[in-house]
CSV table of C-alpha atoms and ligand atoms in Angstrom, one decimal:
chain,number,residue,atom,x,y,z
A,1,MET,CA,239.1,-3.8,45.6
A,2,ILE,CA,238.4,-3.1,49.2
A,3,VAL,CA,241.2,-2.9,51.9
A,4,ILE,CA,240.3,-3.1,55.6
A,5,GLU,CA,243.3,-2.3,57.7
A,6,ASN,CA,244.3,-1.5,61.3
A,7,CYS,CA,241.9,-3.8,62.8
A,8,ALA,CA,242.1,-7.0,64.9
A,9,VAL,CA,241.3,-10.0,62.7
A,10,ALA,CA,239.8,-13.4,64.0
A,11,THR,CA,239.9,-15.6,60.8
A,12,VAL,CA,238.2,-18.5,62.4
A,13,ASP,CA,240.3,-20.7,59.9
A,14,ALA,CA,241.1,-24.3,61.0
A,15,ALA,CA,244.2,-23.2,62.9
A,16,ARG,CA,241.9,-20.3,64.4
A,17,THR,CA,244.6,-17.7,63.3
A,18,GLU,CA,244.1,-14.3,64.8
A,19,TYR,CA,246.0,-11.0,64.2
A,20,SER,CA,246.1,-8.2,66.9
A,21,VAL,CA,246.5,-5.7,64.1
A,22,GLY,CA,245.9,-7.0,60.6
A,23,HIS,CA,244.1,-6.5,57.3
A,24,VAL,CA,241.6,-8.2,55.0
A,25,VAL,CA,241.6,-7.4,51.1
A,26,ILE,CA,238.6,-8.1,48.9
A,27,GLY,CA,238.8,-8.3,45.1
A,28,ASP,CA,236.3,-7.0,42.6
A,29,ASP,CA,234.9,-10.6,42.2
A,30,GLY,CA,233.7,-10.4,45.9
A,31,ARG,CA,236.2,-12.9,47.2
A,32,ILE,CA,239.0,-12.5,49.8
A,33,THR,CA,242.4,-11.9,48.1
A,34,ALA,CA,244.5,-11.4,51.3
A,35,VAL,CA,244.3,-11.7,54.9
A,36,GLY,CA,247.3,-11.1,57.3
A,37,ALA,CA,249.2,-9.3,60.0
A,38,GLY,CA,249.9,-5.5,59.6
A,39,ARG,CA,249.3,-3.5,56.6
A,40,ALA,CA,248.2,-4.8,53.3
A,41,ASP,CA,251.0,-5.1,50.6
A,42,ALA,CA,250.0,-3.8,47.3
A,43,VAL,CA,247.0,-1.7,47.2
A,44,ASP,CA,245.4,-0.7,44.1
A,45,ARG,CA,245.1,3.1,43.7
A,46,SER,CA,241.3,2.8,43.1
A,47,ALA,CA,240.8,0.7,46.1
A,48,ARG,CA,238.3,1.6,48.8
A,49,LEU,CA,240.3,2.0,52.1
A,50,VAL,CA,238.5,1.2,55.3
A,51,ASP,CA,240.3,2.1,58.5
A,52,GLY,CA,239.5,-0.5,60.9
A,53,THR,CA,241.2,1.1,64.1
A,54,GLY,CA,239.2,0.1,67.0
A,55,CYS,CA,237.5,-2.7,65.3
A,56,LEU,CA,237.6,-6.6,65.0
A,57,ALA,CA,237.1,-8.3,61.6
A,58,THR,CA,235.4,-11.7,61.7
A,59,PRO,CA,233.7,-13.8,59.1
A,60,GLY,CA,230.1,-12.8,58.7
A,61,LEU,CA,227.9,-14.8,61.1
A,62,VAL,CA,225.7,-17.6,59.6
A,63,ASN,CA,222.3,-18.2,61.0
A,64,ALA,CA,221.4,-21.9,60.9
A,65,HIS,CA,217.7,-21.8,62.0
A,66,HIS,CA,214.9,-19.3,61.7
A,67,HIS,CA,211.2,-18.9,60.8
A,68,LEU,CA,211.2,-15.3,59.4
A,69,TYR,CA,207.4,-15.2,59.0
A,70,GLN,CA,207.2,-15.2,62.8
A,71,TRP,CA,208.4,-11.6,63.0
A,72,VAL,CA,204.8,-10.5,62.6
A,73,THR,CA,203.6,-12.8,65.6
A,74,ARG,CA,206.1,-11.7,68.2
A,75,GLY,CA,205.2,-11.4,71.9
A,76,LEU,CA,202.3,-13.9,72.0
A,77,ALA,CA,202.0,-17.1,74.2
A,78,GLN,CA,204.7,-15.7,76.4
A,79,GLN,CA,204.4,-18.3,79.2
A,80,SER,CA,203.8,-21.4,77.0
A,81,ASN,CA,205.9,-24.5,76.3
A,82,LEU,CA,206.5,-25.4,72.7
A,83,PHE,CA,203.2,-27.5,72.2
A,84,GLY,CA,201.1,-24.8,73.9
A,85,TRP,CA,202.8,-22.0,72.1
A,86,LEU,CA,202.3,-23.8,68.7
A,87,THR,CA,198.6,-24.6,69.5
A,88,THR,CA,198.1,-20.8,70.3
A,89,LEU,CA,199.9,-19.6,67.1
A,90,TYR,CA,198.7,-22.1,64.5
A,91,PRO,CA,195.3,-20.5,64.1
A,92,VAL,CA,197.0,-17.0,63.8
A,93,TRP,CA,199.5,-18.2,61.1
A,94,ALA,CA,196.6,-19.5,59.1
A,95,GLY,CA,196.0,-16.0,58.0
A,96,LEU,CA,199.4,-15.4,56.6
A,97,ASP,CA,199.6,-14.0,53.2
A,98,ALA,CA,202.7,-13.3,50.8
A,99,GLU,CA,202.6,-9.6,51.6
A,100,MET,CA,202.9,-10.3,55.4
A,101,VAL,CA,205.7,-12.9,54.8
A,102,ASN,CA,207.5,-10.4,52.8
A,103,ALA,CA,207.2,-7.7,55.5
A,104,ALA,CA,208.3,-10.1,58.2
A,105,ALA,CA,211.2,-11.5,56.3
A,106,ALA,CA,212.5,-8.0,55.3
A,107,ALA,CA,212.4,-6.9,58.9
A,108,GLY,CA,213.9,-10.1,60.3
A,109,LEU,CA,216.7,-10.2,57.8
A,110,GLY,CA,217.4,-6.4,58.1
A,111,TRP,CA,217.6,-7.0,61.9
A,112,LEU,CA,219.9,-9.9,61.5
A,113,ALA,CA,222.2,-7.9,59.2
A,114,LEU,CA,222.5,-5.3,61.9
A,115,SER,CA,223.8,-8.1,64.3
A,116,GLY,CA,226.5,-9.3,61.9
A,117,CYS,CA,224.6,-12.0,60.0
A,118,THR,CA,225.8,-12.3,56.4
A,119,THR,CA,224.0,-15.7,55.5
A,120,SER,CA,220.7,-16.9,56.8
A,121,THR,CA,218.7,-20.0,56.4
A,122,ASP,CA,214.8,-19.9,56.8
A,123,HIS,CA,212.5,-22.7,57.6
A,124,HIS,CA,209.0,-21.9,56.2
A,125,TYR,CA,206.4,-24.6,56.7
A,126,VAL,CA,203.0,-22.6,56.7
A,127,PHE,CA,201.4,-22.9,53.6
A,128,PRO,CA,197.7,-22.1,54.0
A,129,PRO,CA,195.7,-23.8,51.2
A,130,GLY,CA,195.0,-21.6,48.2
A,131,GLY,CA,197.5,-19.1,49.4
A,132,ASP,CA,200.1,-17.3,47.2
A,133,ASP,CA,203.7,-18.3,47.4
A,134,PRO,CA,205.3,-17.3,50.7
A,135,LEU,CA,208.8,-18.7,49.6
A,136,ALA,CA,208.9,-16.2,46.7
A,137,ALA,CA,208.0,-13.5,49.2
A,138,GLU,CA,210.8,-14.1,51.5
A,139,ILE,CA,213.3,-14.6,48.7
A,140,GLU,CA,212.3,-11.1,47.4
A,141,ALA,CA,213.0,-9.9,51.0
A,142,ALA,CA,216.4,-11.4,51.1
A,143,ARG,CA,217.4,-9.8,47.7
A,144,LEU,CA,216.3,-6.5,49.0
A,145,VAL,CA,218.2,-6.8,52.2
A,146,GLY,CA,221.3,-8.4,50.4
A,147,LEU,CA,221.9,-11.3,52.6
A,148,ARG,CA,223.0,-14.7,51.3
A,149,PHE,CA,220.0,-16.8,51.7
A,150,GLN,CA,219.3,-20.6,52.0
A,151,PRO,CA,215.5,-20.9,52.7
A,152,CYS,CA,214.0,-24.3,53.4
A,153,ARG,CA,210.7,-25.4,51.7
A,154,GLY,CA,209.1,-26.7,54.8
A,155,SER,CA,206.0,-28.8,55.0
A,156,MET,CA,203.5,-30.4,57.3
A,157,ASP,CA,201.0,-33.3,56.4
A,158,LEU,CA,200.0,-34.5,59.9
A,159,GLY,CA,196.9,-32.8,61.1
A,160,ARG,CA,195.2,-33.2,64.3
A,161,SER,CA,192.7,-35.8,63.1
A,162,ALA,CA,195.5,-38.0,62.2
A,163,GLY,CA,197.3,-37.7,65.6
A,164,GLY,CA,199.5,-34.6,64.7
A,165,LEU,CA,199.5,-31.2,66.5
A,166,PRO,CA,198.6,-28.7,63.8
A,167,PRO,CA,195.0,-28.1,62.9
A,168,ASP,CA,194.0,-30.0,59.6
A,169,SER,CA,193.3,-26.8,57.9
A,170,LEU,CA,197.0,-25.9,58.0
A,171,VAL,CA,198.5,-29.0,56.6
A,172,GLU,CA,199.1,-30.1,53.0
A,173,ARG,CA,198.6,-33.4,51.3
A,174,THR,CA,201.7,-35.4,51.2
A,175,GLU,CA,202.0,-35.6,47.4
A,176,ALA,CA,201.2,-31.8,47.0
A,177,ALA,CA,204.0,-30.9,49.6
A,178,LEU,CA,206.5,-33.0,47.8
A,179,LEU,CA,205.5,-31.5,44.4
A,180,ALA,CA,205.7,-28.0,45.6
A,181,THR,CA,209.1,-28.6,47.3
A,182,GLU,CA,210.5,-30.0,44.0
A,183,THR,CA,209.1,-27.0,42.3
A,184,ALA,CA,210.8,-24.7,44.6
A,185,ILE,CA,214.1,-26.4,43.8
A,186,ASP,CA,213.5,-26.0,40.1
A,187,ARG,CA,212.5,-22.4,40.5
A,188,TYR,CA,215.1,-21.0,43.0
A,189,HIS,CA,218.0,-23.4,43.8
A,190,ASP,CA,221.3,-22.0,42.5
A,191,PRO,CA,224.1,-24.5,43.1
A,192,SER,CA,226.7,-22.4,41.5
A,193,PRO,CA,229.9,-21.1,43.4
A,194,GLY,CA,229.3,-17.9,45.2
A,195,SER,CA,225.5,-18.6,45.1
A,196,MET,CA,223.2,-16.1,47.0
A,197,LEU,CA,220.3,-18.5,47.0
A,198,ARG,CA,220.0,-22.1,47.7
A,199,ILE,CA,217.1,-24.2,48.7
A,200,SER,CA,216.8,-27.0,51.2
A,201,VAL,CA,214.1,-29.5,52.0
A,202,ALA,CA,212.5,-29.4,55.4
A,203,PRO,CA,209.5,-31.3,56.7
A,204,CYS,CA,208.7,-29.7,60.0
A,205,SER,CA,208.9,-32.0,62.9
A,206,PRO,CA,208.0,-35.5,64.0
A,207,PHE,CA,204.5,-34.4,65.4
A,208,SER,CA,203.5,-32.5,62.2
A,209,VAL,CA,204.8,-34.7,59.4
A,210,THR,CA,204.0,-38.3,58.5
A,211,SER,CA,206.8,-40.7,58.1
A,212,THR,CA,206.0,-41.1,54.4
A,213,LEU,CA,206.7,-37.4,53.9
A,214,MET,CA,210.0,-37.7,55.9
A,215,ARG,CA,211.2,-40.6,53.7
A,216,GLU,CA,210.1,-39.1,50.5
A,217,SER,CA,211.5,-35.8,51.3
A,218,ALA,CA,215.0,-37.3,52.1
A,219,ALA,CA,214.7,-39.2,48.8
A,220,LEU,CA,213.8,-36.1,46.9
A,221,ALA,CA,216.7,-34.0,48.4
A,222,ARG,CA,219.3,-36.6,47.7
A,223,ARG,CA,218.0,-37.0,44.0
A,224,ARG,CA,218.3,-33.2,43.6
A,225,GLY,CA,221.5,-32.7,45.5
A,226,VAL,CA,220.2,-30.5,48.1
A,227,ARG,CA,220.3,-30.4,51.9
A,228,LEU,CA,217.9,-31.7,54.5
A,229,HIS,CA,216.7,-29.9,57.6
A,230,THR,CA,214.1,-30.5,60.3
A,231,HIS,CA,213.3,-29.9,64.0
A,232,LEU,CA,214.5,-32.8,66.1
A,233,ALA,CA,214.8,-33.5,70.0
A,234,GLU,CA,213.7,-30.1,71.0
A,235,THR,CA,211.5,-30.8,73.9
A,236,ALA,CA,210.7,-33.5,76.4
A,237,GLU,CA,207.1,-33.7,75.1
A,238,GLU,CA,208.4,-34.4,71.7
A,239,GLU,CA,210.5,-37.3,73.1
A,240,GLN,CA,207.3,-38.7,74.9
A,241,TYR,CA,205.4,-38.3,71.6
A,242,CYS,CA,208.0,-40.3,69.6
A,243,ARG,CA,208.1,-43.0,72.2
A,244,ALA,CA,204.4,-43.3,72.4
A,245,THR,CA,203.9,-43.2,68.6
A,246,HIS,CA,207.0,-44.8,67.2
A,247,GLY,CA,208.4,-46.7,70.3
A,248,CYS,CA,211.8,-45.0,69.9
A,249,THR,CA,213.7,-41.8,70.5
A,250,PRO,CA,213.5,-38.9,68.0
A,251,VAL,CA,217.1,-39.7,66.9
A,252,GLU,CA,216.3,-43.4,66.5
A,253,TYR,CA,213.2,-42.4,64.6
A,254,ALA,CA,215.1,-40.1,62.3
A,255,GLU,CA,217.7,-42.8,61.7
A,256,GLN,CA,214.9,-45.2,60.6
A,257,LEU,CA,213.7,-42.7,58.0
A,258,GLY,CA,217.2,-42.1,56.5
A,259,TRP,CA,217.4,-38.7,58.3
A,260,LEU,CA,220.9,-39.0,59.6
A,261,GLY,CA,223.8,-38.0,57.4
A,262,ASP,CA,226.3,-35.4,56.4
A,263,ASP,CA,223.7,-33.7,54.2
A,264,VAL,CA,221.3,-33.2,57.1
A,265,TRP,CA,221.2,-30.5,59.9
A,266,LEU,CA,218.8,-30.7,62.7
A,267,ALA,CA,217.4,-27.7,64.7
A,268,HIS,CA,217.8,-27.9,68.5
A,269,GLY,CA,219.1,-31.4,69.4
A,270,VAL,CA,218.4,-30.6,73.1
A,271,HIS,CA,217.2,-33.9,74.4
A,272,LEU,CA,220.0,-36.2,73.2
A,273,ASP,CA,221.3,-39.1,75.1
A,274,ASP,CA,224.8,-40.7,74.7
A,275,PRO,CA,223.8,-43.2,72.1
A,276,ALA,CA,222.1,-40.4,70.1
A,277,LEU,CA,224.9,-38.1,70.3
A,278,ASP,CA,227.2,-40.9,68.9
A,279,ARG,CA,224.9,-41.6,66.1
A,280,LEU,CA,224.9,-37.8,65.1
A,281,ALA,CA,228.7,-38.0,65.2
A,282,ALA,CA,229.1,-41.1,63.4
A,283,THR,CA,226.9,-40.1,60.5
A,284,GLY,CA,228.1,-36.5,60.2
A,285,THR,CA,224.7,-35.0,61.0
A,286,ALA,CA,224.9,-31.2,62.1
A,287,VAL,CA,222.9,-29.4,64.8
A,288,ALA,CA,221.8,-25.9,64.8
A,289,HIS,CA,221.8,-24.8,68.5
A,290,CYS,CA,219.2,-22.3,69.4
A,291,PRO,CA,220.0,-21.2,72.9
A,292,SER,CA,217.7,-18.2,73.4
A,293,SER,CA,214.7,-19.9,71.9
A,294,ASN,CA,215.3,-23.1,74.0
A,295,ALA,CA,215.4,-20.7,77.1
A,296,ARG,CA,212.2,-18.7,76.1
A,297,LEU,CA,210.1,-21.9,75.7
A,298,GLY,CA,211.8,-23.6,78.7
A,299,ALA,CA,212.8,-26.5,76.4
A,300,GLY,CA,216.2,-27.3,78.1
A,301,THR,CA,219.8,-26.8,77.4
A,302,ALA,CA,221.6,-28.5,74.4
A,303,ARG,CA,224.7,-30.6,75.3
A,304,VAL,CA,227.0,-28.4,73.0
A,305,PRO,CA,230.3,-29.2,74.7
A,306,GLU,CA,229.6,-32.9,74.4
A,307,LEU,CA,228.4,-32.5,70.7
A,308,LEU,CA,231.6,-30.6,69.9
A,309,ALA,CA,233.7,-33.1,71.7
A,310,ALA,CA,232.2,-35.9,69.7
A,311,GLY,CA,232.9,-34.1,66.5
A,312,VAL,CA,229.4,-33.0,65.6
A,313,PRO,CA,229.3,-29.9,63.4
A,314,VAL,CA,227.3,-27.3,65.5
A,315,GLY,CA,225.9,-23.9,64.3
A,316,LEU,CA,223.9,-21.3,65.9
A,317,GLY,CA,220.3,-20.3,65.0
A,318,VAL,CA,218.1,-17.4,66.3
A,319,ASP,CA,215.1,-19.5,65.6
A,320,GLY,CA,211.7,-18.0,64.8
A,321,ALA,CA,211.0,-14.5,66.1
A,322,ALA,CA,207.9,-15.7,68.0
A,323,SER,CA,209.9,-17.9,70.3
A,324,GLN,CA,213.1,-15.5,70.4
A,325,GLU,CA,211.8,-12.0,70.0
A,326,ALA,CA,215.3,-10.5,70.1
A,327,GLY,CA,216.3,-12.0,66.8
A,328,GLN,CA,219.9,-11.0,67.0
A,329,LEU,CA,222.5,-13.5,65.9
A,330,GLY,CA,225.4,-11.6,67.4
A,331,ALA,CA,223.8,-11.8,70.9
A,332,GLU,CA,223.5,-15.6,70.4
A,333,LEU,CA,227.2,-16.0,70.7
A,334,ARG,CA,227.0,-14.9,74.3
A,335,GLN,CA,223.8,-16.7,74.9
A,336,ALA,CA,225.4,-20.0,73.6
A,337,LEU,CA,228.4,-19.5,76.0
A,338,TYR,CA,226.1,-18.8,79.0
A,339,ALA,CA,223.9,-21.7,78.3
A,340,ALA,CA,226.8,-24.0,78.1
A,341,ARG,CA,228.4,-22.7,81.3
A,342,LEU,CA,225.1,-22.9,83.2
A,343,ARG,CA,225.1,-26.6,82.4
A,344,GLY,CA,228.8,-27.3,82.5
A,345,GLY,CA,230.7,-24.7,84.4
A,346,PRO,CA,233.0,-21.9,83.4
A,347,ALA,CA,235.2,-23.9,81.0
A,348,ALA,CA,232.3,-25.5,79.2
A,349,LEU,CA,232.6,-23.2,76.2
A,350,THR,CA,235.2,-20.5,75.4
A,351,ALA,CA,234.4,-17.2,73.6
A,352,ARG,CA,236.4,-18.4,70.5
A,353,GLN,CA,234.3,-21.6,70.5
A,354,ALA,CA,231.1,-19.5,70.6
A,355,LEU,CA,232.4,-17.3,67.7
A,356,ALA,CA,233.2,-20.6,65.8
A,357,LEU,CA,229.6,-21.9,66.3
A,358,GLY,CA,228.3,-18.6,64.8
A,359,THR,CA,230.6,-18.6,61.8
A,360,VAL,CA,232.2,-21.8,60.5
A,361,GLY,CA,229.7,-24.0,62.5
A,362,GLY,CA,226.7,-22.4,60.7
A,363,ALA,CA,228.6,-22.8,57.4
A,364,GLU,CA,228.9,-26.6,58.0
A,365,CYS,CA,225.1,-26.8,58.8
A,366,LEU,CA,224.3,-25.2,55.5
A,367,GLY,CA,227.0,-27.3,53.5
A,368,ARG,CA,228.8,-24.1,52.5
A,369,ALA,CA,232.0,-24.4,54.7
A,370,ASP,CA,234.1,-24.3,51.4
A,371,GLU,CA,233.0,-20.8,50.8
A,372,ILE,CA,231.8,-19.1,53.9
A,373,GLY,CA,232.4,-19.1,57.7
A,374,SER,CA,235.9,-18.1,57.8
A,375,LEU,CA,238.2,-15.3,56.5
A,376,GLU,CA,240.6,-17.1,54.0
A,377,VAL,CA,242.0,-16.3,50.6
A,378,GLY,CA,239.5,-17.5,48.0
A,379,LYS,CA,236.6,-17.5,50.3
A,380,LEU,CA,233.5,-15.3,49.7
A,381,ALA,CA,234.0,-11.8,51.2
A,382,ASP,CA,231.4,-12.1,53.8
A,383,VAL,CA,233.0,-9.9,56.5
A,384,ALA,CA,231.8,-8.4,59.8
A,385,LEU,CA,233.7,-5.4,61.0
A,386,TRP,CA,232.7,-4.8,64.7
A,387,ARG,CA,233.5,-1.6,66.5
A,388,LEU,CA,234.9,-2.3,69.8
A,389,ASP,CA,236.2,1.2,71.0
A,390,GLY,CA,232.8,2.6,72.2
A,391,LEU,CA,231.5,2.9,75.7
A,392,GLY,CA,230.2,-0.7,75.8
A,393,HIS,CA,233.6,-2.4,74.9
A,394,ALA,CA,236.4,0.0,75.3
A,395,GLY,CA,239.0,-1.3,77.7
A,396,ILE,CA,238.6,-5.1,77.1
A,397,ASP,CA,241.9,-6.1,75.9
A,398,ASP,CA,240.8,-9.2,74.1
A,399,PRO,CA,238.7,-8.4,71.1
A,400,VAL,CA,236.9,-11.8,70.8
A,401,ALA,CA,236.0,-11.6,74.4
A,402,ALA,CA,234.6,-8.1,73.9
A,403,LEU,CA,232.6,-9.3,71.0
A,404,VAL,CA,231.2,-12.4,72.7
A,405,LEU,CA,231.1,-11.3,76.4
A,406,GLY,CA,230.3,-7.7,75.9
A,407,PRO,CA,227.0,-6.1,74.8
A,408,PRO,CA,226.0,-6.5,71.1
A,409,ALA,CA,228.7,-4.6,69.2
A,410,PRO,CA,227.8,-2.1,66.6
A,411,LEU,CA,229.1,-2.7,63.1
A,412,ALA,CA,231.3,-0.5,61.3
A,413,LEU,CA,230.9,-2.5,58.1
A,414,LEU,CA,229.0,-5.6,57.0
A,415,LEU,CA,230.0,-7.0,53.6
A,416,VAL,CA,228.3,-9.8,51.7
A,417,GLY,CA,230.3,-10.9,48.8
A,418,GLY,CA,232.1,-7.7,49.0
A,419,ARG,CA,228.8,-5.5,48.9
A,420,THR,CA,228.1,-3.2,51.8
A,421,VAL,CA,225.0,-4.2,53.6
A,422,VAL,CA,225.5,-2.3,56.9
A,423,GLU,CA,227.7,0.7,57.5
A,424,HIS,CA,228.3,2.8,60.7
A,425,ALA,CA,225.6,0.7,62.4
A,426,GLU,CA,223.0,1.4,59.7
A,427,LEU,CA,221.3,-0.7,57.1
A,428,ARG,CA,222.5,0.6,53.6
A,429,THR,CA,220.4,-1.7,51.4
A,430,ALA,CA,217.0,-0.8,52.8
A,431,ASP,CA,215.4,1.8,55.1
A,432,ALA,CA,215.0,0.2,58.6
A,433,GLU,CA,212.1,2.5,59.6
A,434,ILE,CA,210.2,1.6,56.5
A,435,LEU,CA,210.8,-2.1,57.2
A,436,ALA,CA,209.7,-1.7,60.9
A,437,GLY,CA,206.5,0.1,59.7
A,438,GLN,CA,205.6,-2.6,57.1
A,439,ALA,CA,206.2,-5.3,59.7
A,440,ALA,CA,203.9,-3.5,62.3
A,441,ARG,CA,201.2,-3.1,59.7
A,442,ALA,CA,201.4,-6.7,58.7
A,443,HIS,CA,201.2,-7.7,62.4
A,444,ARG,CA,198.1,-5.7,63.0
A,445,ARG,CA,196.5,-7.0,59.8
A,446,LEU,CA,197.2,-10.5,60.8
A,447,LEU,CA,196.1,-10.3,64.4
A,448,ALA,CA,192.8,-8.6,63.2
A,449,LEU,CA,192.2,-11.6,61.0
A,450,ALA,CA,192.7,-14.0,63.9
A,451,ASP,CA,190.2,-12.1,66.2
B,501,LIG,ZN1,212.2,-23.7,64.7
């Protein structure tokens, strides 16, 4: 049993219940057994007591979009838009091997943990022919760092010679991609309650995937009861591509392919007109909002307040580290608020709405809102305890405002299923310096191959 007391608590439950001084109690099964005001009632004598004075307890953050392998290709194509950035990076990514992916994923996940993330997805779509299994490599990294993980088996089968953006050498054959995706589900997907590892199906984007692979992927995911993910409506150039190639908008294209539904979450959703927004709402399709990546690539600003008003589930994603070098999910709370307010004024998004995007919104994207995303009795004990009494935050009366509007807050504690992953702002499951060294070495090795 773990008892966290004397802290502010933002539960992010349906009523958005908060306690200015409260407690969270965690049972030995890794689930929450009590949340409330004041001190905890009956405390087991063997319980681990955590004094949360000066801290805010929130649900652990849920990262709804990422490409962890990109951790070893950060800082490149600094002034490019999406298509230029991809065209620069595809040849570099062609040299990726499993050891590089493992180093990148361990670094990226360790860094995510230090910013309050307890569950992350990943979207891996680069499978150089004849290479080893990058999905296994990143799963091993997630086990090391100790985060709950929902990697997507991505895919690309539309090379440049067929009108796509990626080089032909980097795409798979359609049938091979589908077979490998089903194999990944067989090998890794754990649908059981409290699962630490679930697989989703994720062909990459309209300009790198054939409509056949999109349709067949949707059929495969629904046959196997797993979720669907892809990039959609990220840039104006993508919309032009869809109109020129398919004669419709990206959302209309997705709907034709069976890609709208409550088992689908889309990365970005920046360029959405009102009819598109209505279709997402009507079908229960979720959106992973990636405000820093959209800013880095100059892609535009998603209509998050309108999406929320329409009832679309919206989560937050850091997106791949090559288009968002900071890679911190905690910082995306503020970025999401800033982006919404730059478009819609000071009331466009509140600090509490931003926190909900990063917690329960992400859980909805990943189809796990029944188990994670809020602090409630019976839910998994994925808890972030943020220290708000230091130089960066002391004196801000509202702890949620301090967390969202203030600088990135250090973590007093980060629990995943009751297991300590971060304590006193340090990673406990792995050595951060070793992870940094391995990522730097992998980066050098990859860049040398690309020369
Ligand atoms: Zn992405």
